[in-house]
XYZ file of C-alpha atoms in Angstrom:
692
model
C 4.560 4.775 -31.655
C 5.938 2.058 -31.922
C 9.327 2.456 -30.262
C 12.181 1.581 -32.827
C 13.357 -1.980 -32.616
C 16.310 -2.288 -30.040
C 16.029 1.187 -28.802
C 17.654 2.308 -25.473
C 16.075 0.748 -22.790
C 17.856 -2.716 -24.080
C 16.265 -4.444 -26.960
C 16.253 -7.945 -27.437
C 15.151 -10.509 -29.712
C 11.944 -12.639 -29.261
C 13.740 -15.771 -29.207
C 17.549 -17.249 -30.195
C 15.646 -19.104 -33.201
C 15.973 -17.084 -36.368
C 12.134 -17.151 -37.358
C 9.471 -16.465 -34.680
C 5.761 -17.009 -35.096
C 3.534 -14.428 -33.005
C 0.180 -12.845 -31.914
C -0.300 -9.420 -32.581
C -3.568 -7.331 -31.706
C -4.382 -3.855 -32.150
C -6.360 -2.128 -28.920
C -8.641 0.930 -29.470
C -9.203 2.993 -26.119
C -12.153 5.288 -25.985
C -11.497 9.061 -25.359
C -13.114 8.441 -21.879
C -9.928 6.231 -20.980
C -6.898 8.219 -20.798
C -3.277 7.159 -20.029
C -2.348 4.694 -17.666
C -1.565 5.727 -14.111
C 1.847 6.250 -12.263
C 3.405 5.590 -8.827
C 4.891 6.393 -5.147
C 8.561 6.190 -3.918
C 11.433 4.748 -2.038
C 14.930 3.054 -2.601
C 14.799 -0.429 -4.230
C 16.857 -3.352 -4.013
C 16.205 -6.895 -5.795
C 13.389 -5.373 -8.240
C 11.561 -8.335 -9.371
C 8.721 -8.504 -12.140
C 5.900 -10.179 -11.119
C 4.079 -12.777 -13.323
C 2.232 -11.334 -15.980
C -1.788 -12.071 -16.664
C -2.777 -13.673 -19.794
C -3.180 -11.320 -22.431
C -3.220 -8.386 -19.929
C -1.075 -5.470 -19.514
C -0.384 -3.374 -16.183
C -0.524 0.262 -14.723
C -1.067 2.052 -11.699
C -0.266 4.488 -8.921
C 1.728 7.081 -6.619
C 4.728 8.809 -4.253
C 8.845 8.817 -4.113
C 12.227 9.353 -5.413
C 11.626 11.422 -8.535
C 14.126 12.206 -11.488
C 14.319 13.414 -14.966
C 16.006 15.428 -17.648
C 16.104 19.303 -17.097
C 14.991 21.986 -15.114
C 11.566 23.524 -13.888
C 9.253 25.861 -15.820
C 8.316 28.696 -13.353
C 7.971 32.115 -12.930
C 11.333 32.702 -11.137
C 14.254 30.469 -10.931
C 17.197 29.660 -8.688
C 20.293 27.431 -9.366
C 21.530 24.471 -7.623
C 24.788 24.879 -6.231
C 27.846 22.848 -7.113
C 27.425 21.076 -3.701
C 29.722 21.566 -0.294
C 28.852 21.172 3.344
C 26.370 23.691 4.780
C 27.713 27.030 5.924
C 26.652 27.998 9.590
C 23.570 30.168 9.635
C 23.984 33.436 11.185
C 21.244 34.834 13.282
C 19.758 38.057 12.223
C 19.920 40.944 15.020
C 16.688 40.951 17.070
C 14.055 43.338 16.022
C 11.890 44.873 18.689
C 8.992 45.443 16.425
C 9.204 42.920 13.847
C 6.448 40.185 12.974
C 6.996 36.951 14.914
C 6.141 33.632 13.487
C 5.375 30.068 15.050
C 6.131 27.377 12.335
C 4.492 24.100 12.975
C 5.875 20.985 11.469
C 3.518 17.920 12.010
C 5.537 15.152 10.880
C 3.948 11.712 10.184
C 7.076 9.829 9.609
C 5.478 6.652 10.807
C 6.028 4.781 7.201
C 8.907 2.568 6.121
C 9.064 4.554 2.711
C 9.110 7.999 4.414
C 10.472 7.499 7.784
C 14.166 8.736 7.006
C 13.180 11.283 4.394
C 11.080 13.317 6.889
C 13.707 12.488 9.850
C 16.231 14.601 7.269
C 13.717 17.246 6.870
C 13.207 17.844 10.688
C 17.365 17.954 10.503
C 17.350 20.621 7.537
C 14.998 22.720 9.645
C 17.597 22.498 12.532
C 20.199 24.098 10.043
C 18.150 27.226 10.719
C 16.386 26.660 13.923
C 14.460 29.001 15.889
C 15.246 32.962 16.155
C 14.134 35.645 18.091
C 11.104 36.420 15.792
C 10.616 32.766 14.134
C 9.941 29.737 16.350
C 9.901 26.421 14.999
C 8.184 23.370 16.592
C 7.675 19.808 15.500
C 5.830 16.730 16.280
C 7.497 13.786 14.892
C 6.201 10.099 14.799
C 8.898 7.391 13.545
C 8.438 4.147 12.043
C 9.243 1.041 14.384
C 11.047 -1.144 11.784
C 12.497 1.216 9.199
C 15.469 3.937 9.372
C 17.582 3.016 12.591
C 19.501 6.122 12.843
C 19.755 8.645 15.771
C 19.205 5.790 18.386
C 16.294 4.312 16.276
C 13.562 5.852 18.734
C 10.130 5.087 17.310
C 7.572 7.085 19.578
C 6.017 10.238 18.792
C 8.069 13.239 20.060
C 7.795 17.222 20.289
C 10.832 19.483 19.680
C 11.552 23.133 19.673
C 13.904 23.512 17.199
C 17.465 25.273 17.528
C 20.402 25.571 15.198
C 22.404 22.203 14.802
C 24.068 21.429 11.299
C 24.179 17.853 11.720
C 21.695 16.047 9.336
C 22.047 12.460 11.214
C 20.755 13.333 14.507
C 18.227 15.814 16.452
C 19.947 17.983 18.615
C 17.090 20.143 19.418
C 15.301 20.488 23.031
C 12.990 17.267 23.227
C 10.027 19.211 24.995
C 8.038 15.764 25.565
C 7.768 12.035 24.321
C 4.102 11.412 23.778
C 4.505 7.573 23.084
C 3.036 6.177 20.225
C -0.123 8.141 18.954
C -2.178 7.950 15.882
C -1.146 10.565 13.544
C -4.116 9.700 11.195
C -6.497 10.860 13.907
C -7.678 14.586 13.513
C -7.703 15.075 17.116
C -3.945 14.431 17.355
C -3.489 17.306 15.185
C -5.696 19.468 17.392
C -3.756 18.661 20.306
C -0.625 19.398 18.564
C -1.447 22.788 17.278
C -3.247 23.698 20.592
C 0.120 22.906 22.524
C 1.931 25.090 19.998
C -0.077 27.895 20.109
C -0.337 28.146 24.023
C 3.284 27.481 24.468
C 4.873 29.715 21.182
C 2.347 32.570 20.653
C 3.108 34.740 17.352
C 1.659 37.233 15.138
C 1.423 34.577 12.232
C 1.318 30.812 12.465
C 2.303 28.536 9.660
C 1.012 24.625 9.470
C 3.131 22.336 7.483
C 1.864 18.615 7.344
C 4.405 15.895 5.839
C 3.629 12.298 4.947
C 2.006 10.662 1.943
C -0.941 12.563 0.218
C -3.659 11.240 -2.065
C -5.511 14.392 -3.218
C -9.244 14.920 -2.273
C -9.274 11.794 -0.158
C -6.581 13.512 2.125
C -3.512 11.462 3.729
C -1.383 11.199 6.681
C -1.458 7.323 7.031
C -0.158 5.853 10.424
C 0.294 1.871 10.331
C 1.290 1.798 13.852
C -1.225 1.770 15.820
C -3.030 1.170 12.535
C -6.818 0.380 12.249
C -9.413 2.573 10.970
C -9.903 5.103 13.533
C -13.118 7.013 13.643
C -13.636 6.980 9.985
C -16.120 4.233 8.943
C -16.087 4.901 5.301
C -15.583 2.815 2.161
C -12.629 4.891 1.370
C -10.962 3.650 4.662
C -11.499 0.247 4.145
C -9.942 0.511 0.840
C -7.151 2.795 1.302
C -6.440 2.502 5.009
C -6.907 5.067 7.448
C -5.701 8.528 7.367
C -6.612 12.012 8.133
C -9.536 12.314 5.309
C -10.365 15.611 3.784
C -13.319 16.331 5.716
C -11.761 15.236 8.855
C -8.701 17.782 8.481
C -11.456 20.221 7.668
C -13.208 19.428 11.127
C -9.839 19.534 12.768
C -9.145 22.843 11.622
C -12.580 24.339 12.482
C -11.700 23.137 16.326
C -8.574 24.650 16.272
C -9.924 27.878 14.870
C -12.577 28.010 17.728
C -10.222 26.733 20.660
C -6.919 28.446 20.075
C -6.177 32.260 19.099
C -5.406 31.403 15.485
C -8.474 32.892 13.731
C -6.534 31.980 10.409
C -3.015 30.503 9.664
C -0.890 32.781 7.278
C -0.319 29.779 5.535
C -1.027 25.893 5.662
C 1.650 23.682 3.557
C 1.018 20.086 2.519
C 4.608 18.577 2.091
C 2.821 15.516 0.547
C 1.785 14.143 -3.194
C -0.945 15.090 -5.150
C -2.579 17.662 -2.711
C -2.651 20.779 -4.936
C -6.503 20.534 -5.997
C -9.164 22.398 -6.058
C -10.978 20.389 -3.598
C -8.462 20.724 -1.077
C -7.859 24.442 -1.350
C -11.899 24.730 -0.687
C -11.413 22.831 2.401
C -8.360 24.923 3.215
C -9.666 28.486 2.521
C -11.693 29.156 5.750
C -8.573 28.543 7.842
C -5.648 30.077 6.012
C -4.738 32.969 3.687
C -2.156 30.889 1.633
C -1.500 27.305 0.959
C 1.353 25.421 -0.732
C 0.872 21.930 -2.153
C 2.185 19.694 -5.090
C -0.032 18.583 -8.088
C 2.113 15.442 -8.487
C 3.925 12.973 -6.435
C 6.827 14.768 -4.602
C 10.597 13.536 -4.713
C 12.022 11.808 -1.702
C 13.598 14.848 -0.579
C 10.420 16.823 -0.080
C 10.602 20.624 0.674
C 13.739 22.542 1.085
C 13.317 23.594 4.780
C 16.769 25.319 5.341
C 16.190 27.255 2.245
C 12.969 28.885 2.839
C 13.288 28.865 6.718
C 16.620 30.929 6.129
C 14.632 33.525 4.101
C 11.776 33.753 6.797
C 14.618 34.375 9.561
C 16.531 36.986 7.427
C 12.954 38.686 6.608
C 10.347 38.036 9.279
C 8.373 40.927 7.766
C 7.412 39.129 4.708
C 3.711 37.700 4.276
C 2.372 34.377 3.192
C 2.487 35.166 -0.394
C 6.173 35.787 0.012
C 6.948 32.779 2.038
C 5.003 30.742 -0.487
C 6.972 32.047 -3.301
C 10.215 31.095 -1.016
C 8.799 27.871 -0.698
C 8.326 27.217 -4.415
C 11.600 28.644 -5.431
C 13.662 26.669 -2.992
C 11.776 23.387 -3.767
C 14.582 20.739 -4.820
C 17.460 23.238 -6.120
C 17.980 24.426 -2.331
C 17.636 21.047 -0.619
C 20.235 19.985 1.604
C 20.131 16.764 0.353
C 21.040 17.694 -3.131
C 23.707 20.897 -1.750
C 25.557 19.111 0.597
C 28.033 16.596 -0.572
C 27.767 14.111 2.186
C 23.953 14.106 2.465
C 23.852 13.616 -1.562
C 26.306 10.933 -1.403
C 24.173 9.263 1.289
C 20.789 9.678 -0.865
C 22.456 8.098 -3.796
C 23.804 4.919 -1.971
C 26.935 5.870 -0.298
C 28.513 6.753 -3.762
C 31.721 8.479 -3.311
C 33.288 7.837 -6.837
C 31.600 9.510 -9.433
C 29.180 11.324 -7.323
C 26.876 13.681 -9.427
C 26.831 17.213 -8.841
C 24.276 19.129 -7.029
C 22.810 20.538 -10.452
C 23.172 17.099 -11.882
C 20.783 15.648 -8.890
C 18.497 18.470 -9.127
C 17.968 18.209 -12.774
C 17.298 14.531 -12.333
C 14.626 15.144 -9.392
C 12.940 17.808 -11.068
C 11.418 16.165 -14.302
C 8.014 15.015 -13.022
C 7.743 17.417 -9.816
C 5.565 20.282 -9.149
C 4.763 22.803 -6.542
C 2.234 25.532 -6.205
C 1.544 28.514 -3.843
C -2.201 29.646 -3.742
C -3.874 32.717 -2.229
C -6.738 31.313 -0.545
C -8.458 34.800 -0.278
C -8.714 34.782 -4.310
C -10.116 31.239 -4.243
C -14.007 32.134 -4.262
C -13.631 33.573 -7.863
C -12.016 30.091 -8.822
C -15.008 28.524 -7.454
C -17.091 30.862 -9.169
C -15.658 30.284 -12.517
C -15.632 26.524 -12.198
C -19.630 26.697 -11.264
C -20.330 28.834 -14.334
C -18.323 26.200 -16.477
C -20.035 23.256 -15.075
C -23.364 24.694 -15.381
C -22.715 25.414 -18.987
C -21.204 22.085 -19.655
C -24.777 20.652 -19.709
C -25.228 22.080 -23.198
C -22.224 20.551 -24.745
C -21.641 17.425 -26.728
C -20.631 14.845 -23.904
C -18.262 13.114 -26.407
C -16.167 16.491 -26.530
C -16.004 16.521 -22.873
C -14.931 13.052 -22.714
C -12.186 13.816 -24.939
C -10.866 16.757 -23.223
C -10.714 14.524 -20.049
C -8.852 11.967 -21.799
C -6.143 14.370 -23.288
C -5.689 16.620 -20.447
C -2.469 16.736 -18.397
C -2.787 13.983 -15.683
C -1.327 13.132 -12.290
C -0.345 9.982 -10.417
C -3.687 7.791 -9.391
C -4.387 6.340 -6.085
C -7.145 4.168 -6.996
C -5.129 1.298 -8.702
C -3.794 0.034 -11.881
C -7.246 -0.773 -13.546
C -8.347 2.565 -14.131
C -6.998 5.635 -15.877
C -5.777 8.709 -13.849
C -8.597 10.928 -12.876
C -6.517 13.922 -11.236
C -6.467 16.446 -14.220
C -4.693 19.682 -14.370
C -7.999 22.171 -14.037
C -6.341 24.863 -16.583
C -5.401 22.316 -19.247
C -8.552 20.515 -19.087
C -10.277 23.895 -19.375
C -8.162 24.777 -22.644
C -8.923 21.380 -24.110
C -12.553 21.621 -23.401
C -12.663 25.295 -25.307
C -11.041 23.552 -28.289
C -13.053 20.375 -28.353
C -16.527 21.853 -27.712
C -15.924 24.831 -30.307
C -18.521 26.481 -28.092
C -18.350 30.249 -27.689
C -20.116 30.116 -24.452
C -17.971 27.466 -23.249
C -14.397 29.326 -24.400
C -15.993 32.565 -22.455
C -16.319 30.473 -19.423
C -12.756 28.724 -19.631
C -11.112 32.273 -20.270
C -12.687 33.557 -16.781
C -11.759 30.040 -15.049
C -8.042 30.479 -16.602
C -7.963 34.186 -15.340
C -9.205 33.066 -11.695
C -6.473 30.265 -11.711
C -3.982 33.049 -12.757
C -5.192 35.564 -9.901
C -5.093 32.611 -7.197
C -1.664 31.167 -7.859
C 0.958 33.169 -6.345
C 3.910 30.824 -7.521
C 4.002 27.631 -9.796
C 6.748 25.589 -11.222
C 6.612 22.454 -12.960
C 9.110 20.146 -14.384
C 9.651 19.561 -18.375
C 7.725 16.092 -18.134
C 4.566 17.902 -16.761
C 3.721 20.513 -19.382
C 0.398 22.119 -19.083
C 0.446 22.289 -15.483
C -0.988 25.551 -14.179
C -0.891 24.713 -10.707
C -4.424 23.247 -9.359
C -5.679 19.819 -10.095
C -9.627 18.569 -10.406
C -11.081 15.408 -9.966
C -12.691 13.921 -13.214
C -13.285 9.929 -12.605
C -13.901 7.826 -15.622
C -17.324 5.855 -15.539
C -15.806 2.850 -13.678
C -14.453 5.195 -10.790
C -17.541 7.049 -10.660
C -19.724 4.105 -9.790
C -17.231 2.880 -7.463
C -18.274 2.828 -3.630
C -14.785 3.770 -2.672
C -14.147 6.711 -5.508
C -17.507 7.391 -6.560
C -19.995 10.110 -6.227
C -21.117 9.077 -2.488
C -17.333 8.931 -1.231
C -16.348 12.201 -3.015
C -19.281 14.110 -1.629
C -18.707 12.614 1.844
C -14.962 13.300 1.810
C -14.719 16.398 -0.170
C -17.946 17.681 1.651
C -17.159 21.413 1.685
C -16.274 21.626 -2.054
C -19.335 19.223 -2.735
C -21.776 21.666 -1.161
C -20.089 24.933 -2.482
C -19.657 23.525 -6.105
C -21.500 22.415 -8.871
C -18.820 20.056 -10.168
C -20.158 17.172 -8.382
C -23.520 18.027 -9.998
C -22.049 18.068 -13.372
C -20.624 14.594 -12.874
C -23.803 13.127 -11.838
C -25.174 15.049 -15.197
C -22.314 13.600 -17.185
C -22.531 10.025 -16.093
C -26.295 9.716 -15.293
C -28.018 12.481 -17.066
C -29.334 14.164 -14.138
C -29.962 17.959 -14.813
C -29.154 20.697 -12.426
C -29.764 24.406 -12.011
C -27.179 27.264 -11.533
C -27.547 27.392 -7.925
C -28.597 23.692 -7.114
C -27.049 21.799 -4.534
C -27.886 17.997 -4.919
C -27.012 15.021 -2.939
C -25.039 12.235 -4.584
C -27.178 10.057 -7.296
C -28.970 7.289 -5.392
C -27.093 4.045 -4.939
C -27.886 1.888 -7.971
C -28.360 5.072 -10.547
C -27.505 4.061 -13.999
C -24.143 5.095 -14.874
C -23.189 5.686 -18.640
C -19.958 6.147 -20.451
C -20.839 9.107 -22.601
C -17.515 9.204 -24.584
C -17.902 5.777 -25.665
C -18.579 5.162 -29.385
C -18.733 1.976 -31.418
C -15.167 0.962 -32.762
C -14.451 -1.882 -35.362
C -11.043 -3.276 -36.407
C -10.784 -5.316 -39.325
C -8.588 -8.660 -39.154
C -5.104 -7.733 -39.235
C -3.350 -7.877 -42.671
C 0.580 -8.991 -42.318
C 2.777 -8.731 -44.999
C 4.267 -12.056 -43.958
C 3.253 -14.818 -41.800
C 6.925 -15.249 -39.987
C 9.762 -12.861 -39.756
C 13.444 -13.143 -39.018
C 15.643 -11.343 -36.632
C 16.519 -8.158 -38.390
C 13.804 -8.188 -40.653
C 10.383 -6.336 -40.288
C 6.739 -6.713 -41.408
C 4.012 -4.579 -42.343
C 0.833 -4.843 -40.285
C -2.230 -2.961 -41.034
C -6.005 -2.705 -40.451
C -9.067 -0.905 -41.107
C -10.370 1.081 -38.465
C -13.875 2.616 -38.132
C -15.160 4.311 -34.965
C -15.765 7.802 -33.134
C -14.463 9.150 -30.468
C -11.287 7.124 -30.723
C -8.626 8.077 -27.829
C -5.412 6.006 -28.190
C -4.626 2.743 -30.167
C -2.418 0.513 -28.749
C -0.391 -2.473 -30.544
C 0.782 -5.509 -28.370
C 2.600 -8.624 -29.138
C 2.481 -11.868 -27.242
C 3.673 -15.499 -27.481
C 0.858 -18.225 -27.534
C 1.569 -20.520 -24.746
C -0.586 -23.514 -25.679
C -0.198 -25.491 -22.483
C -1.568 -22.467 -20.414
C -4.136 -21.663 -23.087
C -3.006 -18.135 -22.574
C -0.821 -15.366 -24.383
C 2.038 -14.126 -22.679
C 2.232 -10.278 -23.495
C 5.720 -9.331 -24.505
C 5.335 -6.053 -25.977
C 2.713 -3.038 -25.933
C 2.976 0.294 -27.188
C 1.163 3.446 -28.598
C 0.637 3.589 -32.334
C 0.943 7.217 -33.638
C -1.772 9.038 -35.797
C -0.586 10.965 -39.081
C -1.724 13.993 -37.120
C -0.470 15.032 -33.633
C -2.011 18.078 -31.447
C -0.705 20.066 -29.075
C -2.465 22.041 -26.363
C 0.360 24.079 -23.750
C 2.945 21.329 -24.213
C 0.555 18.277 -24.119
C 0.429 16.201 -27.249
C -2.232 13.854 -28.066
C -3.126 11.992 -31.632
C -5.978 13.044 -33.786
C -7.345 10.176 -35.637
C -9.515 12.443 -38.004
C -12.246 10.702 -40.151
C -14.706 8.090 -38.930
C -12.905 5.312 -41.027
C -8.932 4.873 -41.914
C -6.408 2.519 -42.468
C -3.692 2.214 -39.990
C -0.486 0.515 -41.068
C 3.020 0.313 -39.445
C 6.246 -1.849 -39.726
C 7.083 -4.098 -36.739
C 10.311 -5.812 -35.793
C 10.670 -9.112 -33.731
C 12.298 -7.155 -30.873
C 11.040 -6.913 -27.218
C 12.473 -4.872 -24.524
C 14.466 -5.349 -21.211
C 16.205 -3.713 -18.188
C 19.858 -3.708 -18.410
C 22.211 -2.642 -15.687
C 25.194 -3.160 -17.518
C 25.452 -6.610 -16.374
C 22.115 -8.343 -16.246
C 19.427 -7.836 -18.790
C 16.015 -8.815 -17.900
C 13.196 -9.165 -20.551
C 10.137 -6.704 -19.002
C 6.857 -5.653 -20.365
C 7.110 -1.914 -20.807
C 3.368 -0.572 -20.446
C 2.724 2.795 -22.192
C 2.159 5.553 -19.699
C 1.884 8.825 -21.313
C 1.932 10.164 -24.856
C 4.396 12.569 -26.221
C 5.229 14.425 -29.500
C 7.539 11.608 -30.152
C 8.685 8.024 -28.840
C 11.469 10.089 -26.775
C 8.639 11.873 -24.924
C 6.659 9.223 -24.245
C 6.647 7.464 -20.789
C 6.496 3.385 -19.853
C 6.349 1.449 -16.832
C 7.094 -1.550 -15.583
C 5.393 -3.259 -12.554
C 7.182 -5.391 -9.993
C 7.931 -6.087 -6.353
C 10.118 -3.853 -4.337
C 12.351 -5.665 -1.879
C 14.004 -4.037 1.281
C 17.376 -5.471 2.443
C 15.418 -6.810 5.481
C 13.077 -8.867 3.147
C 9.920 -6.804 3.537
C 8.295 -6.295 -0.076
C 5.812 -4.275 -1.575
C 3.917 -3.342 -4.981
C 6.078 -0.933 -6.841
C 6.502 0.467 -10.166
C 9.498 1.846 -12.425
C 9.101 4.836 -14.902
C 11.011 5.064 -17.988
C 11.420 7.590 -20.463
C 13.799 7.319 -23.420
C 15.508 4.443 -22.425
C 16.358 5.614 -18.805
C 14.949 4.884 -15.507
C 13.351 7.847 -14.083
C 11.426 6.943 -11.090
C 10.774 4.086 -8.689
C 7.301 4.270 -6.809
C 6.311 2.161 -3.949
C 2.763 1.946 -2.760
C 1.139 1.768 0.799
C -1.487 -0.573 -0.691
C -1.653 -3.545 -2.559
C -1.941 -3.540 -6.455
C -1.275 0.058 -6.707
C -3.783 1.308 -4.463
C -3.247 4.044 -1.775
C -0.294 6.631 -1.463
């Protein structure tokens, strides 16, 4: 913006010498480039920064222990209690005529990051257990080398849940031990649902799937036994095997055909990034309601004891009310937040100065989102999106690219070299109306916003996710679109039901290849080798930098200015580095956004407006770089600009590094900072920020 020298992250002089020489560069990002992406979670020790490549910055993407500054924005609210041991749950009196439910928990905990989190979720559900009218069953697969609690079993087991207040052991009836099975295989899901429906018949069925999520690609990976399973697709080779979206669709169709379940009352996806239009279209034939998150989820996951208690006390509620209960209870009613002992364990065993439940909930809520959707209202969403996609053929592609760049975005699973591609559909639509200034587009946008409002039963989002309206949409940049992993062919194959029923993939083909389409036309993905353009790009020229001095002392500042000419400029960055003559490279020491004189806002999302095609940009720079400081050790690090804000306090920054477990295992990870504080740590299932 740039950040003020010595600001809260831990400022440090570039060198102990009084005078420093530096290399300064301005970088202009076109509007088809969005902000950098974000990451995935766990608990870290010994965070080590990797070597920085010459004259480059880093970024990337996805799931974990989240935190932030204040409460959710939602239609209803719930206050976190001050924190105490759980009170025994009193079973409601049996009802001869009440609605019966079977809740099926498909818990893929065969992952080092999530094993303990999902294990505790199972124990939270035990704090309610089954009742006369609500049966709760679970299939849980644990990780071989992770969390060692409760006997350290690592096979796949099925349980019929009964009341047990202990969050550290599973006391419910173990119905069977399946040994090691592949939870990333759709047939495993079919087998579990078939067994549950046969043995625990009910009036209404709920399926909740827990693990890492990746958005439209799917999720539910399983490193043991590993392998790519039956899915021989490019996406599997890059991200590893999982229950891909088309495989989930096929499994649900098989369940519908082979069991008494015509439709689930609800399908819940307790996983990251799954609240997407592509996902809901895949679920629509098989459920009345769905619940999912647009963003990465905090490690605590859903508040199982909270919403199961509501259901046990009111089994005559419907899926909309259950969805509302899941959204309302999310984080604030989680047992790992409310229970003092569980909260201390989650916070690393801290007994002295343990934060209150309200403090922890506020920290976890900052970037969190959760949405409950009425799938029976989803056809109108699809119709409205199709109408908008068709009309966009007549719009200026640079205006569309501008809306894509500035829309509220969510974590990327496709690595650090590309900008985020999961956009809030409502916020993107509002920016489209503003950027195009076209009455026909505005009319379609209003119809889409109305359909989203009708379909979303409940939604809430943290203060760092302003502009979130509940449902995301995939809009890749040109680099992703031409990729065999994340581009047109994979998208049409994996999100196949959406691709068949929507015109959005046809619009992407038009946007990047110029291929026209009709209002009811369903075309295959562009042929391999089709020329992909970046329609938002424009020529930009930057004059040589003008410096008020050639050298600067610590405590002083110099003025830096340049003349910039170009069209469709999105963000402008400034970076500073040391010239390493021996390596013939630049060691990048600092990088930041530069502010425009005009900042625009749409539904809480801020972005720069650079005005005319030619302007002079100047700012004062101090010889200060930033460091991570834990009160004892200060480590210089490169803070990559992540998301733009109304001011530097609102902007977010990431530091890339290596997460090291206490047993020595490492994985790529990322730290997220805002206003001088560490907010999140993300760990990735794939190398270099790929995967969940």
